Every structure is written in C-alpha cells, then in structure tokens.
Amino acid sequence: MSTMTYDDHGYFEAALGHCDTMDGKLLEVDGLTVSFDGFKALDNLSVSIAPEELRVIIGPNGAGKTTFLDILCGKTEADVGSVKFKGIDLSKLTQYQIVRSGVARKFQTPSTYEDLSVLENFEISIPTGRDVFGSLFFKRNSAVKQRIGDIAEQVFLQDNLRTKAGQLSHGQKQWLEIGMLLIQEPTLLLLDEPVAGMSPRERERTAELLQRIAPGKSIVVIEHDMEFVKNIASTVTVMHHGTVLCTGSLSDVQRDPRVIEVYLGA
Ligand code: ADP
Ligand code: MG
C-alpha cells in the first residue's frame, strides 16, 4: 500500500468506489492554512460537512471563503492541513480527478457559453463529452433528454431550452450554470455567492432551487444575503480571518457577540 500513489489509476478508482464517509462525514477539513506572500488567507481552518447537508458560509470580505473553495476543488494548494472527501485525500488529486470524485464548484461569475442555447450548454456539460465539438454531436438519446429535461425544470429553465445563454437574465445564467454542474451528478456542490446581483424575486427562487436539488448531495454555499440564508434555513458557519468563528443556526450565529463585533467592526 505504501508504494501506491493516487496517480495509480487502480487505486484512484478503488478509493472512489469505496466511498468511506468517515464517521458520517462526507467532507472533513482539518487545520488548513494557506499563505499568500506571508498573509494567511486561511489560518487553521477546520470544517466538516455531513452527507446531504446544506451548509451556508458567511463572513466579511477577505475572510477566506473563496480561498476555502479554491482548496476544495484543487485550484489552490494548502501549506498545511488535510482535506478528506469520502475518505480520499483531495490534495493528492488533480482538479479533473476531484471533479470525477464528485465535487462540483461554481465560481462567482457565471461561465456559460453565451452563443449556445440552454440545451446545448447542458449537452456539453455531460461528463462524456469533453470538448465543445465532440459533445455537440452527442447522441440525444431519450435518457439524456429526460435527464436534461428534469434538470432544466429544477433550475426554472424548462421553457428556455432553445434560448441562447447570452439572452438569459443574470439570474437565469446563474441557474443555468448550476444546472450544468448538476448534470455531472456531484455529491458535493460548492456555490460561491450564487445570488449576488440577482433581483429579490430571483433570490427567492434560488433558495427554492437549492431546497429542490439538495436531496442526495451536500451543498456548501457562500452567501452574504441574510434574507436568502433565512430562506434556506440551514446550518451557518461564520468565517473571519481565515478561520471558523462559529457554527450554528442563523439565529444562533446572529446572536453571537463575536459575530456582531466582526460585522459591526467591518
Ligand atoms: P472572501 O471570499 O471571504 O472574500 P478570499 O478567500 O477571496 O476572501 O480572500 C482572502 C484573502 O486572501 C484576501 O485578503 C485576498 O486578498 C487574499 N487572496 C486570495 N487569493 C489570493 C491570491 N491568489 N494571491 C494573493 N492573495 C490572495
Ligand atoms: Mg469570495
């Protein structure tokens, strides 16, 4: 076993198949520290997420929330600490292997193909189609059509399948991108400020969307908007200076004097 590495294909496949959930935890992050030019963006951050949990992360600008997601998806490497997902050490995997293992991440700005229709955007997100041209010829069999139809409905785009992504509203683009991630059937979905720039109505519908898609997966959502957080009624973790300040229900964390101080001081 000691001579095996995660680059060994067989080991990687075996580890994924094993799906060890570590005492009921899907994700276990322990003591993460990341420095940029001596500044600690993350400082001994420890968080764990249970299967099917919907966790909200809040915290002032610069708290390290985005950096945390960057580590989870392999975009940034930690200096110290460990990240275990289904018992697998994610730091040993490439970004592509992390996606394959079931982690899907949405960045702050939507990244959809503006000149393609909603349907085509969904089609190119099907994991077997790796490049735009290859997957445009992806056979539109009935199972694929059904799956895309179900997801389009979940993200409120069932009537927009023929619309070019570039013509969607900002909120609809965000929903499209969430749908594109859902096609990969992730076990852990990471969303960075999905309601930023949305209208109040779109925010409400996004809260509804998250509730709809939650079964069968864990979701970590970074968000500032308290009305939105209230609507999804989940456990909230407050980050500050690269570490966890507290975790609890929204009303608990809002009452916490340390949280009040951080937000008043900000
Ligand atoms: P948040 O998402 O909570 O607003 P970030 O994770 O984006 O916070 O940033 C945390 C801190 O790390 C900020 O001070 C930011 O300027 C710094 N930072 C993030 N990424 C980099 C980077 N690639 N290089 C240098 N500094 C960075
Ligand atoms: Mg951020």
Short mmCIF file of C-alpha atoms and ligand atoms in Angstrom, two decimals:
data_model
loop_
_atom_site.label_atom_id
_atom_site.label_comp_id
_atom_site.label_asym_id
_atom_site.label_seq_id
_atom_site.Cartn_x
_atom_site.Cartn_y
_atom_site.Cartn_z
CA MET A 1 0.00 0.00 0.00
CA SER A 2 2.79 2.43 0.84
CA THR A 3 4.18 2.23 -2.69
CA MET A 4 0.80 3.15 -4.20
CA THR A 5 0.14 6.71 -5.20
CA TYR A 6 -3.08 8.44 -6.15
CA ASP A 7 -1.73 8.65 -9.68
CA ASP A 8 -2.17 4.91 -9.79
CA HIS A 9 -5.41 4.61 -11.71
CA GLY A 10 -6.49 1.42 -9.99
CA TYR A 11 -6.05 2.90 -6.56
CA PHE A 12 -7.99 6.04 -7.50
CA GLU A 13 -10.91 4.02 -8.85
CA ALA A 14 -10.87 1.74 -5.80
CA ALA A 15 -10.85 4.72 -3.44
CA LEU A 16 -13.85 6.26 -5.20
CA GLY A 17 -15.74 3.00 -5.21
CA HIS A 18 -15.07 2.62 -1.52
CA CYS A 19 -16.86 5.89 -0.64
CA ASP A 20 -15.92 5.84 3.01
CA THR A 21 -17.96 8.57 4.71
CA MET A 22 -15.74 8.87 7.80
CA ASP A 23 -18.00 8.73 10.86
CA GLY A 24 -20.92 10.10 8.93
CA LYS A 25 -18.91 12.96 7.38
CA LEU A 26 -18.68 13.45 3.64
CA LEU A 27 -16.07 16.19 3.89
CA GLU A 28 -13.55 16.59 6.67
CA VAL A 29 -11.24 19.61 6.56
CA ASP A 30 -8.65 19.85 9.27
CA GLY A 31 -6.22 22.64 10.13
CA LEU A 32 -5.98 24.24 6.68
CA THR A 33 -3.50 27.07 6.42
CA VAL A 34 -2.72 28.96 3.19
CA SER A 35 -0.41 31.97 2.95
CA PHE A 36 -0.10 34.45 0.10
CA ASP A 37 3.14 36.43 0.49
CA GLY A 38 3.12 35.82 4.22
CA PHE A 39 -0.55 36.78 4.63
CA LYS A 40 -2.66 33.90 5.93
CA ALA A 41 -5.80 33.74 3.79
CA LEU A 42 -6.70 30.57 5.69
CA ASP A 43 -5.45 30.06 9.21
CA ASN A 44 -6.04 26.67 10.79
CA LEU A 45 -9.48 26.22 9.25
CA SER A 46 -11.39 23.09 10.25
CA VAL A 47 -14.86 22.27 8.90
CA SER A 48 -16.80 19.08 8.36
CA ILE A 49 -19.87 18.50 6.22
CA ALA A 50 -22.29 15.60 6.57
CA PRO A 51 -23.87 13.74 3.64
CA GLU A 52 -26.94 15.62 2.34
CA GLU A 53 -26.09 18.66 4.43
CA LEU A 54 -26.79 22.17 3.15
CA ARG A 55 -24.21 24.45 4.78
CA VAL A 56 -24.02 28.20 4.38
CA ILE A 57 -20.73 30.02 4.90
CA ILE A 58 -20.85 33.73 5.66
CA GLY A 59 -18.16 36.17 6.72
CA PRO A 60 -16.81 39.61 5.86
CA ASN A 61 -14.93 40.27 2.61
CA GLY A 62 -11.45 38.79 2.74
CA ALA A 63 -12.43 36.19 5.37
CA GLY A 64 -11.05 33.42 3.13
CA LYS A 65 -14.34 31.93 1.91
CA THR A 66 -13.39 31.76 -1.77
CA THR A 67 -9.90 30.52 -0.92
CA PHE A 68 -11.53 27.68 1.02
CA LEU A 69 -13.45 26.60 -2.09
CA ASP A 70 -10.27 27.01 -4.18
CA ILE A 71 -8.58 24.44 -1.95
CA LEU A 72 -11.51 22.02 -2.12
CA CYS A 73 -11.53 21.99 -5.92
CA GLY A 74 -7.75 21.79 -6.23
CA LYS A 75 -7.25 25.28 -7.66
CA THR A 76 -5.05 26.31 -4.72
CA GLU A 77 -2.74 24.16 -2.65
CA ALA A 78 -2.73 24.36 1.15
CA ASP A 79 0.53 24.87 3.06
CA VAL A 80 -0.68 22.80 5.99
CA GLY A 81 -3.78 20.75 6.81
CA SER A 82 -5.84 17.99 5.27
CA VAL A 83 -8.96 17.71 3.14
CA LYS A 84 -10.73 14.39 3.06
CA PHE A 85 -13.69 13.77 0.81
CA LYS A 86 -15.30 10.31 1.06
CA GLY A 87 -12.11 9.39 2.89
CA ILE A 88 -9.92 10.40 -0.07
CA ASP A 89 -7.13 12.94 0.43
CA LEU A 90 -8.09 15.59 -2.14
CA SER A 91 -4.66 17.23 -2.05
CA LYS A 92 -3.32 14.17 -3.89
CA LEU A 93 -5.76 14.52 -6.79
CA THR A 94 -5.70 16.71 -9.88
CA GLN A 95 -8.57 19.17 -10.44
CA TYR A 96 -10.00 16.77 -13.01
CA GLN A 97 -9.85 13.82 -10.61
CA ILE A 98 -11.55 15.95 -7.95
CA VAL A 99 -14.43 16.63 -10.36
CA ARG A 100 -14.55 12.92 -11.20
CA SER A 101 -14.70 12.09 -7.50
CA GLY A 102 -17.94 14.09 -7.23
CA VAL A 103 -17.03 17.68 -6.31
CA ALA A 104 -18.59 20.41 -8.49
CA ARG A 105 -17.76 24.06 -7.98
CA LYS A 106 -19.47 27.20 -9.21
CA PHE A 107 -17.36 30.35 -9.34
CA GLN A 108 -18.63 33.82 -8.51
CA THR A 109 -19.02 34.90 -12.14
CA PRO A 110 -21.21 32.73 -14.37
CA SER A 111 -19.34 30.83 -17.05
CA THR A 112 -21.76 29.63 -19.70
CA TYR A 113 -21.37 29.51 -23.48
CA GLU A 114 -23.26 32.66 -24.49
CA ASP A 115 -23.64 31.73 -28.16
CA LEU A 116 -25.04 28.29 -27.43
CA SER A 117 -28.61 27.54 -26.44
CA VAL A 118 -29.54 26.45 -22.93
CA LEU A 119 -30.00 22.91 -24.26
CA GLU A 120 -26.55 22.93 -25.89
CA ASN A 121 -24.97 24.27 -22.70
CA PHE A 122 -26.49 21.33 -20.83
CA GLU A 123 -25.34 18.90 -23.50
CA ILE A 124 -21.71 19.98 -23.38
CA SER A 125 -21.77 19.50 -19.61
CA ILE A 126 -22.47 15.81 -19.90
CA PRO A 127 -19.32 14.24 -18.47
CA THR A 128 -18.59 12.02 -21.51
CA GLY A 129 -18.39 14.99 -23.87
CA ARG A 130 -15.05 16.58 -23.06
CA ASP A 131 -14.87 19.28 -25.74
CA VAL A 132 -17.43 21.56 -27.34
CA PHE A 133 -17.34 19.98 -30.81
CA GLY A 134 -17.30 16.42 -29.61
CA SER A 135 -20.27 16.83 -27.35
CA LEU A 136 -22.42 18.82 -29.76
CA PHE A 137 -22.72 15.59 -31.68
CA PHE A 138 -23.57 13.75 -28.51
CA LYS A 139 -26.46 11.47 -29.29
CA ARG A 140 -29.67 12.91 -28.00
CA ASN A 141 -31.00 9.62 -26.71
CA SER A 142 -34.10 9.51 -24.58
CA ALA A 143 -32.29 9.01 -21.26
CA VAL A 144 -30.13 12.06 -21.90
CA LYS A 145 -33.14 14.11 -23.00
CA GLN A 146 -35.03 13.06 -19.90
CA ARG A 147 -32.14 13.98 -17.62
CA ILE A 148 -31.67 17.38 -19.23
CA GLY A 149 -35.42 17.98 -19.08
CA ASP A 150 -35.53 17.17 -15.36
CA ILE A 151 -32.60 19.44 -14.59
CA ALA A 152 -33.95 22.26 -16.77
CA GLU A 153 -37.15 22.09 -14.73
CA GLN A 154 -35.29 22.09 -11.42
CA VAL A 155 -33.44 25.26 -12.41
CA PHE A 156 -36.54 27.00 -13.88
CA LEU A 157 -35.28 26.87 -17.48
CA GLN A 158 -37.64 24.29 -18.99
CA ASP A 159 -39.22 26.95 -21.24
CA ASN A 160 -35.86 28.38 -22.32
CA LEU A 161 -34.13 25.34 -23.80
CA ARG A 162 -33.81 26.96 -27.24
CA THR A 163 -32.79 30.39 -25.89
CA LYS A 164 -29.16 31.40 -26.34
CA ALA A 165 -27.44 31.64 -22.96
CA GLY A 166 -26.35 35.19 -23.83
CA GLN A 167 -30.01 36.25 -23.87
CA LEU A 168 -30.82 34.98 -20.39
CA SER A 169 -31.10 37.30 -17.40
CA HIS A 170 -28.17 37.35 -14.97
CA GLY A 171 -30.13 35.18 -12.55
CA GLN A 172 -31.06 32.67 -15.25
CA LYS A 173 -27.39 32.38 -16.25
CA GLN A 174 -26.54 31.51 -12.66
CA TRP A 175 -29.29 28.86 -12.66
CA LEU A 176 -28.03 27.50 -15.99
CA GLU A 177 -24.56 27.12 -14.56
CA ILE A 178 -25.93 25.32 -11.50
CA GLY A 179 -27.84 23.02 -13.87
CA MET A 180 -24.66 22.37 -15.87
CA LEU A 181 -22.99 21.24 -12.64
CA LEU A 182 -25.97 19.06 -11.70
CA ILE A 183 -25.54 17.11 -14.94
CA GLN A 184 -22.26 15.80 -13.50
CA GLU A 185 -24.28 14.35 -10.58
CA PRO A 186 -21.99 15.74 -7.87
CA THR A 187 -22.03 14.51 -4.27
CA LEU A 188 -20.65 17.84 -3.10
CA LEU A 189 -21.75 21.06 -4.78
CA LEU A 190 -19.83 24.25 -3.96
CA LEU A 191 -21.52 27.57 -4.77
CA ASP A 192 -19.74 30.90 -4.39
CA GLU A 193 -22.23 33.76 -3.90
CA PRO A 194 -24.83 32.42 -6.33
CA VAL A 195 -27.38 35.19 -5.64
CA ALA A 196 -25.01 38.15 -5.98
CA GLY A 197 -26.53 40.58 -8.49
CA MET A 198 -29.91 38.82 -8.55
CA SER A 199 -33.26 40.52 -8.14
CA PRO A 200 -35.16 39.83 -4.89
CA ARG A 201 -37.54 37.51 -6.78
CA GLU A 202 -34.60 35.60 -8.31
CA ARG A 203 -33.03 35.26 -4.87
CA GLU A 204 -36.24 33.77 -3.52
CA ARG A 205 -36.42 31.32 -6.39
CA THR A 206 -32.76 30.39 -5.90
CA ALA A 207 -33.49 29.50 -2.28
CA GLU A 208 -36.30 27.27 -3.58
CA LEU A 209 -33.94 25.82 -6.20
CA LEU A 210 -31.39 24.83 -3.55
CA GLN A 211 -34.06 23.09 -1.49
CA ARG A 212 -35.18 21.19 -4.59
CA ILE A 213 -31.72 19.99 -5.62
CA ALA A 214 -30.49 19.24 -2.09
CA PRO A 215 -31.64 15.59 -1.78
CA GLY A 216 -28.81 13.15 -2.46
CA LYS A 217 -25.97 15.63 -2.21
CA SER A 218 -24.20 18.02 0.14
CA ILE A 219 -24.13 21.70 -0.75
CA VAL A 220 -21.78 24.38 0.55
CA VAL A 221 -22.99 27.86 -0.34
CA ILE A 222 -21.16 31.08 0.36
CA GLU A 223 -23.57 33.94 0.80
CA HIS A 224 -23.93 37.40 2.30
CA ASP A 225 -27.64 37.97 1.84
CA MET A 226 -29.28 37.23 5.19
CA GLU A 227 -32.79 37.09 3.75
CA PHE A 228 -31.59 34.36 1.39
CA VAL A 229 -29.84 32.50 4.21
CA LYS A 230 -33.04 32.68 6.26
CA ASN A 231 -34.98 31.21 3.33
CA ILE A 232 -32.76 28.17 3.02
CA ALA A 233 -32.79 27.66 6.79
CA SER A 234 -29.63 25.64 7.18
CA THR A 235 -26.59 25.49 9.41
CA VAL A 236 -24.42 28.58 9.11
CA THR A 237 -20.65 28.77 9.56
CA VAL A 238 -19.16 32.21 10.11
CA MET A 239 -15.60 32.70 8.84
CA HIS A 240 -13.29 35.51 9.87
CA HIS A 241 -9.55 36.00 9.29
CA GLY A 242 -9.27 32.62 7.56
CA THR A 243 -10.78 30.53 10.31
CA VAL A 244 -14.15 29.50 11.76
CA LEU A 245 -15.63 31.95 14.22
CA CYS A 246 -18.72 29.87 14.98
CA THR A 247 -21.26 27.43 13.51
CA GLY A 248 -24.97 27.16 14.32
CA SER A 249 -28.46 28.13 13.22
CA LEU A 250 -28.81 31.57 11.65
CA SER A 251 -30.48 32.97 14.75
CA ASP A 252 -27.73 31.50 16.97
CA VAL A 253 -24.89 32.98 14.97
CA GLN A 254 -26.68 36.33 14.63
CA ARG A 255 -26.89 36.49 18.44
CA ASP A 256 -23.23 35.54 18.93
CA PRO A 257 -21.36 38.59 20.30
CA ARG A 258 -18.22 37.67 18.33
CA VAL A 259 -20.22 37.71 15.09
CA ILE A 260 -21.87 41.02 15.97
CA GLU A 261 -18.46 42.52 16.67
CA VAL A 262 -16.98 41.28 13.37
CA TYR A 263 -19.86 42.69 11.33
CA LEU A 264 -20.05 45.99 13.20
CA GLY A 265 -16.30 46.34 13.00
CA ALA A 266 -16.25 45.63 9.27
P1 ADP B 1 -13.58 36.05 0.69
O1 ADP B 1 -14.03 35.15 -0.40
O2 ADP B 1 -14.02 35.60 2.05
O3 ADP B 1 -13.96 37.48 0.45
P2 ADP B 1 -10.92 35.41 -0.26
O4 ADP B 1 -10.75 33.97 0.00
O5 ADP B 1 -11.22 35.81 -1.66
O6 ADP B 1 -11.99 36.02 0.74
O7 ADP B 1 -9.60 36.16 0.15
C1 ADP B 1 -9.00 36.03 1.42
C2 ADP B 1 -7.74 36.88 1.45
O8 ADP B 1 -6.73 36.27 0.66
C3 ADP B 1 -7.94 38.27 0.88
O9 ADP B 1 -7.19 39.18 1.68
C4 ADP B 1 -7.37 38.16 -0.51
O10 ADP B 1 -6.86 39.41 -0.95
C5 ADP B 1 -6.27 37.14 -0.34
N1 ADP B 1 -6.05 36.33 -1.56
C6 ADP B 1 -6.93 35.46 -2.08
N2 ADP B 1 -6.40 34.84 -3.17
C7 ADP B 1 -5.16 35.36 -3.33
C8 ADP B 1 -4.09 35.14 -4.26
N3 ADP B 1 -4.21 34.26 -5.25
N4 ADP B 1 -2.95 35.84 -4.09
C9 ADP B 1 -2.82 36.73 -3.09
N5 ADP B 1 -3.77 36.98 -2.17
C10 ADP B 1 -4.91 36.32 -2.28
MG MG B 2 -15.17 35.48 -2.16
#
